[in-house]
Coordinates of C-alpha atoms and ligand atoms in Angstrom, one line a residue:
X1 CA 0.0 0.0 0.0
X2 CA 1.6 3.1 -1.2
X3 CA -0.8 6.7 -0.7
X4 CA -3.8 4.8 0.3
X5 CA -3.6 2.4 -3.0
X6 CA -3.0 -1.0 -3.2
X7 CA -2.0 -2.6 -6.5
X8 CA -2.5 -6.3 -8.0
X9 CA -1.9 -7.8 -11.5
X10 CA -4.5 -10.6 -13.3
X11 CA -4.8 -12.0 -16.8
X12 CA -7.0 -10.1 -19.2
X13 CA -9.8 -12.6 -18.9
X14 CA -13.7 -12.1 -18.5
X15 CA -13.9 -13.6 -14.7
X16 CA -12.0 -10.1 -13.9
X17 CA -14.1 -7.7 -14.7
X18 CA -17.5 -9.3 -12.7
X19 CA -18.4 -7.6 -10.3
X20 CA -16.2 -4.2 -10.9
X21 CA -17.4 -1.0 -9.2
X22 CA -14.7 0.9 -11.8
X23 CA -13.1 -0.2 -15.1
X24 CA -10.4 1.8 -16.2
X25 CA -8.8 1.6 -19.5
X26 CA -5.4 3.1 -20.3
X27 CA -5.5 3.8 -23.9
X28 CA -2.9 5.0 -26.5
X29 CA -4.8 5.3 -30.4
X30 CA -3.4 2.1 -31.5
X31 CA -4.4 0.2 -28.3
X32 CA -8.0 1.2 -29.1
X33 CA -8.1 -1.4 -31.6
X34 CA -6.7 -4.0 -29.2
X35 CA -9.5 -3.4 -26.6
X36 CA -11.5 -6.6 -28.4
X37 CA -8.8 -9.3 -27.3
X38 CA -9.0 -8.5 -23.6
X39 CA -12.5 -10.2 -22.9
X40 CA -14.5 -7.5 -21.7
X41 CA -18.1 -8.5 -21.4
X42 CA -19.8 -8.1 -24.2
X43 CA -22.2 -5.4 -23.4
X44 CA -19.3 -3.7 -22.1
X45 CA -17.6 -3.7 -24.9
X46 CA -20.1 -2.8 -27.6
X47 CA -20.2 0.7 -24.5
X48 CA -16.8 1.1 -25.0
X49 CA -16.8 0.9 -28.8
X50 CA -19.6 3.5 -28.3
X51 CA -17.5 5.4 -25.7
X52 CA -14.4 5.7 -28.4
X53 CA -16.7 6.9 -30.8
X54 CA -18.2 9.7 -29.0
X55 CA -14.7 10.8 -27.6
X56 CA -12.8 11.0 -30.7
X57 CA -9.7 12.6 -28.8
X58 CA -9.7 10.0 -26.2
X59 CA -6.2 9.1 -26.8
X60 CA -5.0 12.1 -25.6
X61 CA -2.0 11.7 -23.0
X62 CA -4.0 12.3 -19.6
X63 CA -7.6 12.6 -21.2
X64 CA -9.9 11.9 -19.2
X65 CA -13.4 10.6 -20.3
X66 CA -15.8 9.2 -17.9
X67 CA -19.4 8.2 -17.9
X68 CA -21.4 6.0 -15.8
X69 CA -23.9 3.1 -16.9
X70 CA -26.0 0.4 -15.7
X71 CA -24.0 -3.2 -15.9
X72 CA -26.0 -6.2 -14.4
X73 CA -28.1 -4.3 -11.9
X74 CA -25.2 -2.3 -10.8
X75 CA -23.5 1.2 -11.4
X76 CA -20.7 0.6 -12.7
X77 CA -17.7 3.4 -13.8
X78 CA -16.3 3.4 -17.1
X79 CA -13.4 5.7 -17.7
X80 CA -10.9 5.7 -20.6
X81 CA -7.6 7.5 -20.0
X82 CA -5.4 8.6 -22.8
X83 CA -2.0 7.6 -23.4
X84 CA -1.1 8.9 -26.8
X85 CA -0.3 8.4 -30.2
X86 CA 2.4 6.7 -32.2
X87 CA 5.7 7.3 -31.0
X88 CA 3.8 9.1 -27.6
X89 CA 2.9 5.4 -26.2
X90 CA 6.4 5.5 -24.2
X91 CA 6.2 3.8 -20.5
X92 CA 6.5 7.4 -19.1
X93 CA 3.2 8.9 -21.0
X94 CA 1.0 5.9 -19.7
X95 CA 2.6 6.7 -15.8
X96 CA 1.3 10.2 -16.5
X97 CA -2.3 9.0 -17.8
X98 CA -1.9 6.3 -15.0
X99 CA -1.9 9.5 -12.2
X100 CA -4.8 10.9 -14.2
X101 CA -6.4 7.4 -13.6
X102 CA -6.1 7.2 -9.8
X103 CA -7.1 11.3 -9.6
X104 CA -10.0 10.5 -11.4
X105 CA -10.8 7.0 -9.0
X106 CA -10.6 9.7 -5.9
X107 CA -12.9 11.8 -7.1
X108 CA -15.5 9.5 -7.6
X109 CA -14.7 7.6 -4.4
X110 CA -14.5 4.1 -5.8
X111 CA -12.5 1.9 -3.4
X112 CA -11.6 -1.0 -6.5
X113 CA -11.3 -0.7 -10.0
X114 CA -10.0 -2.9 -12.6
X115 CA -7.2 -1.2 -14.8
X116 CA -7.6 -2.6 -18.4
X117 CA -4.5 -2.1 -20.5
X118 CA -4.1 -4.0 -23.6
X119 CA -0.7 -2.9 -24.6
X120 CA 0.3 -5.3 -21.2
X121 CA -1.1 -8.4 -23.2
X122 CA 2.3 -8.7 -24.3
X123 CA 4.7 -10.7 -22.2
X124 CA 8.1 -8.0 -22.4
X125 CA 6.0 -5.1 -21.1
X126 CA 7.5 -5.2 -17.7
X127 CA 8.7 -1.2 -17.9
X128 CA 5.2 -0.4 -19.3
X129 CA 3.5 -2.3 -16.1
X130 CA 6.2 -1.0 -13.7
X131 CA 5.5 2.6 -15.3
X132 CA 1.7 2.7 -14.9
X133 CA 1.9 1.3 -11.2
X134 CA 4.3 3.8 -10.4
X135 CA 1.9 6.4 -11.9
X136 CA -0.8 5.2 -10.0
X137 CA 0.6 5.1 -6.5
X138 CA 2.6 8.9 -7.1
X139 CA -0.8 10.3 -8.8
X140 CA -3.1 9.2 -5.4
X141 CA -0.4 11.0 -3.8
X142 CA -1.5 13.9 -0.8
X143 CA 0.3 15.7 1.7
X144 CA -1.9 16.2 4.9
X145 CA 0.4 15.8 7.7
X146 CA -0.4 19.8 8.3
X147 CA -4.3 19.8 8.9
X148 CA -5.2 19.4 12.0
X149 CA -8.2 17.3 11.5
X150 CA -7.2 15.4 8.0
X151 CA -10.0 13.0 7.1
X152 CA -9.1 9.8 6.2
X153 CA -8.4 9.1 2.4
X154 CA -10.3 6.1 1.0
X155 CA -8.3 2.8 0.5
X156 CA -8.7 1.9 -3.1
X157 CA -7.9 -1.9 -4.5
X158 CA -6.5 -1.7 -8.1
X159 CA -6.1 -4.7 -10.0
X160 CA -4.1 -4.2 -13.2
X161 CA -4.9 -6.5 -16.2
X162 CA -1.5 -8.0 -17.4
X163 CA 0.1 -10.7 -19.3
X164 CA 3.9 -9.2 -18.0
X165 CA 6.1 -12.2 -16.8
X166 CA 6.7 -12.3 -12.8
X167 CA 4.1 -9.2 -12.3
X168 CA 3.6 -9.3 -8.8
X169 CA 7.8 -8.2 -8.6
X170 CA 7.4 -5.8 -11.2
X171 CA 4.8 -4.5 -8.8
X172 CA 6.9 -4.6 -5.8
X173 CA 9.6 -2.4 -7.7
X174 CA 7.0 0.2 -8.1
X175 CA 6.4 0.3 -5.0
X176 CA 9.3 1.0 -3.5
X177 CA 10.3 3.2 -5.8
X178 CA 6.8 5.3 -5.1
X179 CA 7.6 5.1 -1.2
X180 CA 10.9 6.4 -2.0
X181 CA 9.5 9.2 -3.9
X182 CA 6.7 10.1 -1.6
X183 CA 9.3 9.6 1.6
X184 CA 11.2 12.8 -0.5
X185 CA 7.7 15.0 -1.2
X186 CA 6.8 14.5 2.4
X187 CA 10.1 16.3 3.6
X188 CA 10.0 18.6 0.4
X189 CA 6.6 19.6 2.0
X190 CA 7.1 20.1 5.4
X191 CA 7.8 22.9 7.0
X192 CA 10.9 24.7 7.7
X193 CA 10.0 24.5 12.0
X194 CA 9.1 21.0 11.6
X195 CA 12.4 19.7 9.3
X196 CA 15.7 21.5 10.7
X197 CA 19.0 19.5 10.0
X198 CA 18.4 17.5 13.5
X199 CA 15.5 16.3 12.1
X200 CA 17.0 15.3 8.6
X201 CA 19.8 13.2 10.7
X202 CA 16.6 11.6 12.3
X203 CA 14.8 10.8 9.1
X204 CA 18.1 9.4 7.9
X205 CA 18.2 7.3 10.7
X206 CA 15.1 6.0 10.4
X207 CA 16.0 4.7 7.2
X208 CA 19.1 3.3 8.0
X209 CA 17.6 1.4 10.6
X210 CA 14.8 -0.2 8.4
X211 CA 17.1 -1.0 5.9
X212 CA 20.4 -1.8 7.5
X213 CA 22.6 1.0 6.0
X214 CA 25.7 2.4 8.1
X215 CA 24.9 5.5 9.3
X216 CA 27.4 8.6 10.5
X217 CA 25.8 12.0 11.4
X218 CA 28.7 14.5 12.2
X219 CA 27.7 17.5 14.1
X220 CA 29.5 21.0 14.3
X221 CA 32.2 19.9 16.6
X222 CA 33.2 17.1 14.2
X223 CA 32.8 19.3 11.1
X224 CA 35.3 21.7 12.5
X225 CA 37.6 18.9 13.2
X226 CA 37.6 18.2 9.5
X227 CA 38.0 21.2 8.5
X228 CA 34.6 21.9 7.0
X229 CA 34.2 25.4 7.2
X230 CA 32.1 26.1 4.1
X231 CA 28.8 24.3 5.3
X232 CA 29.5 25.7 8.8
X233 CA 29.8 29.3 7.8
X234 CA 26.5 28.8 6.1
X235 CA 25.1 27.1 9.5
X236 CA 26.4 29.3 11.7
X237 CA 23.4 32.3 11.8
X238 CA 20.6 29.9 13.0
X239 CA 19.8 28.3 16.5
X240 CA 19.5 24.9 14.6
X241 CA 22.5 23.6 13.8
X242 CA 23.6 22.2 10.8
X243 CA 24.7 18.1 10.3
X244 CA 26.6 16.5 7.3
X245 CA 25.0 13.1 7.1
X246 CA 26.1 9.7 5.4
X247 CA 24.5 6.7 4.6
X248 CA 26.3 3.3 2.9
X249 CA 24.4 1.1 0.8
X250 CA 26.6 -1.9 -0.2
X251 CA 24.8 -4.0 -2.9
X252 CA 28.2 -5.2 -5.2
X253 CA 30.7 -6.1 -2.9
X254 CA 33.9 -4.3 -3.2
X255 CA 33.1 -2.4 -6.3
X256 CA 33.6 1.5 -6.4
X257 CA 31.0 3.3 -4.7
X258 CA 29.0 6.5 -6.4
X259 CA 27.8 8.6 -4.4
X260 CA 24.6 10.8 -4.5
X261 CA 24.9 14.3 -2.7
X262 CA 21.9 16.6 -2.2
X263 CA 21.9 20.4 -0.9
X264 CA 20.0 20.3 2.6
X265 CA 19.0 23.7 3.1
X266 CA 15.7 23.3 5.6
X267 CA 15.0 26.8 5.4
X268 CA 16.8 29.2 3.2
X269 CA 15.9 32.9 4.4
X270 CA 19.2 34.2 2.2
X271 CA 21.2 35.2 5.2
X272 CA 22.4 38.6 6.1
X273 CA 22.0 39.1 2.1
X274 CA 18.2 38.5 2.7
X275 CA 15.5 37.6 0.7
X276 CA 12.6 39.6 -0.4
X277 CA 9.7 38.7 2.0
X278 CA 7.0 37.3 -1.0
X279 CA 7.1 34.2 -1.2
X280 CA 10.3 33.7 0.9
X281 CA 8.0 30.5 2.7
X282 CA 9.0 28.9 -0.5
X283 CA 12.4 28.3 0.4
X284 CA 11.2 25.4 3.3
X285 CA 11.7 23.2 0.0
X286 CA 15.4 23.9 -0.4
X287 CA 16.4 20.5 1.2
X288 CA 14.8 19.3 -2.1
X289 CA 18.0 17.8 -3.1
X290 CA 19.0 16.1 0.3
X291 CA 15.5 14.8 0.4
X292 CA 15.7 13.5 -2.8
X293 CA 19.1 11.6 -2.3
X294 CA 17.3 9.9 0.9
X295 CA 14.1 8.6 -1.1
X296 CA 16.1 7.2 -3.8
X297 CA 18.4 5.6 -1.4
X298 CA 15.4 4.0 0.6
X299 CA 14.0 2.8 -2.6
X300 CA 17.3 1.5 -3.7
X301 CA 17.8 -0.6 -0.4
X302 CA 13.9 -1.6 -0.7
X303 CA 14.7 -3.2 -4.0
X304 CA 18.4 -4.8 -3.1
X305 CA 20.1 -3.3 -6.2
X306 CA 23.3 -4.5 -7.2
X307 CA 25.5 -1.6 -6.9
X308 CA 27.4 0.8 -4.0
X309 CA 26.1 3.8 -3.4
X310 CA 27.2 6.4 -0.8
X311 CA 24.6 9.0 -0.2
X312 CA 25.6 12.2 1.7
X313 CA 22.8 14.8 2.8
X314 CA 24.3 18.5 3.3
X315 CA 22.0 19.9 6.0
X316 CA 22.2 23.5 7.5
X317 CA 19.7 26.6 8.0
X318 CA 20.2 29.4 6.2
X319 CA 19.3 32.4 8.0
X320 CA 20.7 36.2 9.1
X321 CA 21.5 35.3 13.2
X322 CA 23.9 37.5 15.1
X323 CA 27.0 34.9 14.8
X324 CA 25.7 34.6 10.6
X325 CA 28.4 34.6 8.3
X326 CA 29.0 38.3 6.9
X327 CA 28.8 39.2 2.8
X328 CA 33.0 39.9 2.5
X329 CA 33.7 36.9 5.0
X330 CA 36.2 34.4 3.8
X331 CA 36.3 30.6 4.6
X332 CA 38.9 27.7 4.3
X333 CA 36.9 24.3 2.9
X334 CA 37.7 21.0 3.4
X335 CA 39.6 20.6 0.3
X336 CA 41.6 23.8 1.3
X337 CA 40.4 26.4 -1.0
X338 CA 39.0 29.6 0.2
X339 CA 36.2 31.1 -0.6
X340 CA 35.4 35.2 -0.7
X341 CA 31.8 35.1 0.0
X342 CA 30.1 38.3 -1.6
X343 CA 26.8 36.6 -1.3
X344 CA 25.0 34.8 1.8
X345 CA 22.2 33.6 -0.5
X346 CA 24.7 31.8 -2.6
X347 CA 24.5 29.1 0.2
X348 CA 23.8 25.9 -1.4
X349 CA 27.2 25.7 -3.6
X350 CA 29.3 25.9 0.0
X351 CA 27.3 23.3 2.1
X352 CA 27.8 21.1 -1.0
X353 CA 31.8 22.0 -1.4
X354 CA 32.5 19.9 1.6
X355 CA 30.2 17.4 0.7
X356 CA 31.5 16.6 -2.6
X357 CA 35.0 16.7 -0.9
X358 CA 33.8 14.2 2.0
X359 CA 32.4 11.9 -0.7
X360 CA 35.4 11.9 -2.7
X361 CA 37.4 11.1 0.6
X362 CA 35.7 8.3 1.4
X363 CA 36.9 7.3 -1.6
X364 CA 33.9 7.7 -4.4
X365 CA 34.9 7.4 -8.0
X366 CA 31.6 8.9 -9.3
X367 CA 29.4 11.6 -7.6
X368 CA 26.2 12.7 -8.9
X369 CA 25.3 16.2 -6.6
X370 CA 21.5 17.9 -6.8
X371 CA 20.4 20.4 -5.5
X372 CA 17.9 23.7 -5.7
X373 CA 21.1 25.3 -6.6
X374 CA 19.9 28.5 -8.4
X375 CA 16.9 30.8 -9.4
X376 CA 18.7 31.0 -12.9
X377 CA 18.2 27.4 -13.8
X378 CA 14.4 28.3 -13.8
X379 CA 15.4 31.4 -16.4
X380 CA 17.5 28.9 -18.6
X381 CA 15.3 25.9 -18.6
X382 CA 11.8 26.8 -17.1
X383 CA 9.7 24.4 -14.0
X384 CA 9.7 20.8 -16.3
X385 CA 13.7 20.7 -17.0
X386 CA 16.6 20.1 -14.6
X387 CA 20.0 21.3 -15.5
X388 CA 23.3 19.4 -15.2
X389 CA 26.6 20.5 -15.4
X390 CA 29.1 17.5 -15.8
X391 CA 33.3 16.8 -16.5
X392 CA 31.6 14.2 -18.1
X393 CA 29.6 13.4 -20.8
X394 CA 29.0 10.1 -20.8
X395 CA 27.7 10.5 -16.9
X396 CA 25.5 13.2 -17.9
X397 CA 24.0 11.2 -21.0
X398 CA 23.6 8.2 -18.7
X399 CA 21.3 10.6 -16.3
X400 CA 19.2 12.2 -18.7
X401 CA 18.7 9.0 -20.6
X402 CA 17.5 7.3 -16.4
X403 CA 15.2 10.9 -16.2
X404 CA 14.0 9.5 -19.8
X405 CA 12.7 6.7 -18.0
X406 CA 12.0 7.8 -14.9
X407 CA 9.8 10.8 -16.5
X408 CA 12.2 13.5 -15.5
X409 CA 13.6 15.7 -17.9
X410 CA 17.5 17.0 -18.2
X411 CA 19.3 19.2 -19.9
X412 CA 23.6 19.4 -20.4
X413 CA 24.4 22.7 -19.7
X414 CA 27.6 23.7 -21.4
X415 CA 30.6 24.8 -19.0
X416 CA 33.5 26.1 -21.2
X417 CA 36.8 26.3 -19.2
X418 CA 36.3 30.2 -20.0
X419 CA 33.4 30.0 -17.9
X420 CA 35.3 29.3 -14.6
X421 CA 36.9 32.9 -14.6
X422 CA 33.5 34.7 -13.5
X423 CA 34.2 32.4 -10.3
X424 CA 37.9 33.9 -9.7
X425 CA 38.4 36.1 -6.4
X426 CA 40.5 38.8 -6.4
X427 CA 41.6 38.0 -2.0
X428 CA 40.8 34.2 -2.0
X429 CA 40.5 31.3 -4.3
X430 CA 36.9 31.6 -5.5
X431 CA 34.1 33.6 -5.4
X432 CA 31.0 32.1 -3.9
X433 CA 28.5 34.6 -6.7
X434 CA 29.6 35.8 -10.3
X435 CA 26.3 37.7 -10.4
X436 CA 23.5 36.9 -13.1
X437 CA 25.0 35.9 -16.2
X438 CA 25.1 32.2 -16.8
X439 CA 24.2 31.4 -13.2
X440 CA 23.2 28.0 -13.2
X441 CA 26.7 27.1 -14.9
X442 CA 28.7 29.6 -12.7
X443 CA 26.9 27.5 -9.7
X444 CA 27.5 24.2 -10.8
X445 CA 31.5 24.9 -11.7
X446 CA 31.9 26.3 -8.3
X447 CA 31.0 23.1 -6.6
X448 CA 32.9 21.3 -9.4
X449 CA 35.6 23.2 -7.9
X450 CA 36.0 20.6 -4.8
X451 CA 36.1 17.2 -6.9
X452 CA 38.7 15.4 -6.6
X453 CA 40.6 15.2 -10.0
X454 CA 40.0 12.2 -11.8
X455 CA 36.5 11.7 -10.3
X456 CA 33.4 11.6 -12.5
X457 CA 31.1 14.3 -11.4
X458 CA 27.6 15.4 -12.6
X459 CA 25.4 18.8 -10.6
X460 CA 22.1 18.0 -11.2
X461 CA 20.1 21.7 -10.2
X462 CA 16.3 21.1 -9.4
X463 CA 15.7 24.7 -9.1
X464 CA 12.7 24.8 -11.4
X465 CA 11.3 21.3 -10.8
X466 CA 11.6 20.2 -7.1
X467 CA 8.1 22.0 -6.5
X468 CA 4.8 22.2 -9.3
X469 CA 2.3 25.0 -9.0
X470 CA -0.2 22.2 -10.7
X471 CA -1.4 18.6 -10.4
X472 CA -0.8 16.6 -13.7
X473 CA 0.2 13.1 -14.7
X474 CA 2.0 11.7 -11.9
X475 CA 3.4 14.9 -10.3
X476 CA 1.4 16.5 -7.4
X477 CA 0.9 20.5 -6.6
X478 CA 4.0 20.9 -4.3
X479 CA 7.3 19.1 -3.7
X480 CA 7.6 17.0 -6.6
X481 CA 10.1 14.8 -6.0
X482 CA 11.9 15.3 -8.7
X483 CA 15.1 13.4 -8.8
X484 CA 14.5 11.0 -6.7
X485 CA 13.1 8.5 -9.7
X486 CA 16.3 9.4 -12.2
X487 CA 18.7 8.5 -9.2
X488 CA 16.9 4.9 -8.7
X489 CA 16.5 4.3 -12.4
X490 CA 20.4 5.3 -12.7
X491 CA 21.3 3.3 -9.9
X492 CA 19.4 0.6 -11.5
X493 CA 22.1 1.0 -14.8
X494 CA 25.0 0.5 -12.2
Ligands
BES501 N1 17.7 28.2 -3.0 C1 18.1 29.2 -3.8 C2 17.8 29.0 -5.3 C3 16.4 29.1 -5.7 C4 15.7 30.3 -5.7 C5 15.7 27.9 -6.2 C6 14.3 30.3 -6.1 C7 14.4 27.9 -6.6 C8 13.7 29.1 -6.5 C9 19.6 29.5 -3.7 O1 20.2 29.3 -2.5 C10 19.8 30.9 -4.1 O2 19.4 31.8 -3.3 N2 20.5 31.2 -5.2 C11 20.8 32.5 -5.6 C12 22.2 32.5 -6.1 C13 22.8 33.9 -6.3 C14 22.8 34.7 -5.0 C15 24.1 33.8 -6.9 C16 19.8 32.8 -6.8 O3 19.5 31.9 -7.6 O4 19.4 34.0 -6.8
MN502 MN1 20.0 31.0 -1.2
ZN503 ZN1 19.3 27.9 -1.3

């Protein structure tokens, strides 16, 4: 049971469909002519072939069409979902007509359905089955943990007609991978005075425990023992202090490890260079990154994937205390460089400098960093795409082609060698802000600045798509998740 909905798989035969309160059928153009060979009952079918005629646009990814009818002395709710045309039929369209699907379940408070979907008569559809699942446990998805009185959502039974091979696994992928996700919109969501960095090191924790994963939590003390100044200097104006937290996941033996880092800012107010106040409340979800490295992770232990990941979360509060750092301070990282830092609100790239050093240390030959890095990724690449910034290309091909699959889109950002001057201080090593031009590059190269040479690195910024201002396909109003899914499917490539 992920968000209230429980998902099962059965053969496309007519002993499935008695009995239904809800039939739902996930439909791409070409599929409509496949609905014959999954042994509705025929006076269902000759209301679908009615249905399809009346809806000419049906197929349209997310369309929703819905009407009720009389079937055997019961009500019973038909509803055809779109999935596309053509080349649009991909596994990550009929997750995004799957989240319509469950929305539209909710509404009409049916607590089981039947899913129809004839493109899953075909054996090899496992990433098609995996993709609609996934869709419907993240569309059902709400965040309620605020309200003081939250009624109880109704528990819906979905069984999925499929002739995938081993079905009930492909199910239990989904699954985990949805729990991950929703485990990341949950702390995405909540608010700045109920997730400080103590209580990041505690939801780590948590998962550790369930799943077994070595856990180390160093606090300020510790920090300043290794010499990681950055994150503290950001950490230093609130009352909450900040915490650089690891978890191991060992799932290939001695193989290299990659680690996934993820900016943990709980509340970023901007500092002594503060934010203006509309919609500063916003900035609760600039642990989006950290929060996304923790769901994948969970997910990835959930589903005992063969590879090594070490996942760091950079935790710290951002805010304009008397001990805060000063605009003109300078500050030694880990890896030795100094740092002049002209802006307090240029936070995220310092916590993350000693985390992409402490990864590297504990000997990572690959690190994958996100974070809600910068406002100008959202001027670059608008709220759907995510921007990388990579000393590799291969690595950054091999993400956007997991977001491909995991419905989460990417976009290589170039980062000329040129590009590295805007970042130059005139009285310490770098500059922590070269101002507005190119700023989601300038970001990214600055934390590329504390890799360790010869390690592959990619800086994924969520900026524009950790949060939606609307409900579609599979994505929720609010913390999105995003991320989370393209670190699992990528892990899953390892
Ligand atoms: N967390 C913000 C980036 C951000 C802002 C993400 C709005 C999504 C929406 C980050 O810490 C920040 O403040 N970045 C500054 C950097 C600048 C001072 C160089 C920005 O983008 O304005
Ligand atoms: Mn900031
Ligand atoms: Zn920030």
């Amino acid at each position: 049971m992920v968000n209230n909905i429980q998902c099962a798989v059965v053969e496309h035969q007519a002993a499935a469909y008695e009995n239904a309160e809800s039939i739902v059928l996930l439909l791409c153009k070409e599929c409509a002519a496949g609905v014959g060979k999954i042994n509705l009952p025929e006076s269902l079918q000759a209301a679908v072939n009615a249905f399809i005629e009346k809806y000419p646009d049906f197929y349209e990814v997310e369309a929703v069409n819905s009407l009720a009818l009389m079937h055997e002395g019961k009500l019973l709710q038909l509803t055809i979902v779109g999935c596309g045309e053509g080349k649009e039929c991909t596994p990550a369209n009929f997750r995004k007509a799957a989240g319509a699907a469950v929305r539209a379940l909710q509404k009409q408070k049916i607590t089981t359905a039947i899913v129809a979907v004839p493109l899953l008569l075909k054996a090899t559809r496992a990433h098609y089955l995996q993709a609609i699942a996934e869709g419907l446990y993240l569309g059902a998805y709400k965040f309620n943990e605020c309200k003081g009185e939250s009624k109880p959502a109704t528990e819906c039974n979905i069984t999925i007609t499929s002739a995938v091979e081993n079905g009930e696994a492909v199910l239990a992928q989904a699954e985990a991978i949805a729990q991950g996700v929703s485990l990341t919109r949950n702390l995405v969501n909540r608010p700045g005075n109920w997730v400080n960095p103590v209580v990041m090191a505690e939801e780590a924790g948590k998962v550790a425990e369930a799943y077994n994963l070595e856990i180390e939590v160093l606090d300020e003390k510790e920090m300043a023992a290794k010499g990681m100044n950055a994150i503290l200097a950001v950490g230093q104006g609130s009352k909450n202090p900040p915490r650089m937290i690891t978890l191991k996941y060992n799932g290939a033996g001695d193989a290299p490890y990659t680690a996934f880092v993820g900016k943990g800012i709980t509340f970023d107010s901007g500092g002594i260079s503060i934010k203006p106040s509309e919609n500063m409340g916003e900035m609760k979800d600039d642990m989006a990154g950290a929060g996304a490295v923790l769901g994948a992770m969970q997910a990835i232990a959930q589903m005992k994937l063969p590879c090594n990941i070490i996942a760091i979360l950079s935790c710290a509060e951002n805010m304009p205390g008397g001990n805060a750092q000063r605009p003109g301070d300078v500050v030694k990282a880990a890896n030795g460089k100094t740092i002049e830092v002209v802006n307090t609100d240029a936070e995220g790239r310092m916590v993350l400098a000693d985390a992409v050093w402490y990864a590297c240390e504990q000997g990572a030959n690959r690190v994958i960093d996100i974070a809600t890095l910068t406002g100008a990724v959202i001027i670059a690449l608008g709220n759907e795409t995510s921007g990388i910034i990579a000393n590799n290309d291969e690595l950054a091909e091999a993400i956007k082609a997991a977001g491909k699959k995991a419905g989460e889109a990417f976009w290589q950002l170039p980062s000329l060698p040129e590009c590295k001057e805007a970042i130059k201080s005139d009285v310490a090593d770098l500059l922590n802000s070269a101002g507005r031009a190119g700023g989601c590059i300038t970001g990214g190269l600055f934390v590329g600045e504390f890799i360790k040479e010869g390690v592959e690195w990619a800086h994924l910024d969520i900026g524009g798509t950790s949060t939606a201002t609307k409900t579609s396909g599979f994505k929720v109003k609010g913390g999105t998740g995003f991320g989370a899914m393209t670190l699992i499917k990528y892990a899953g490539t390892l």
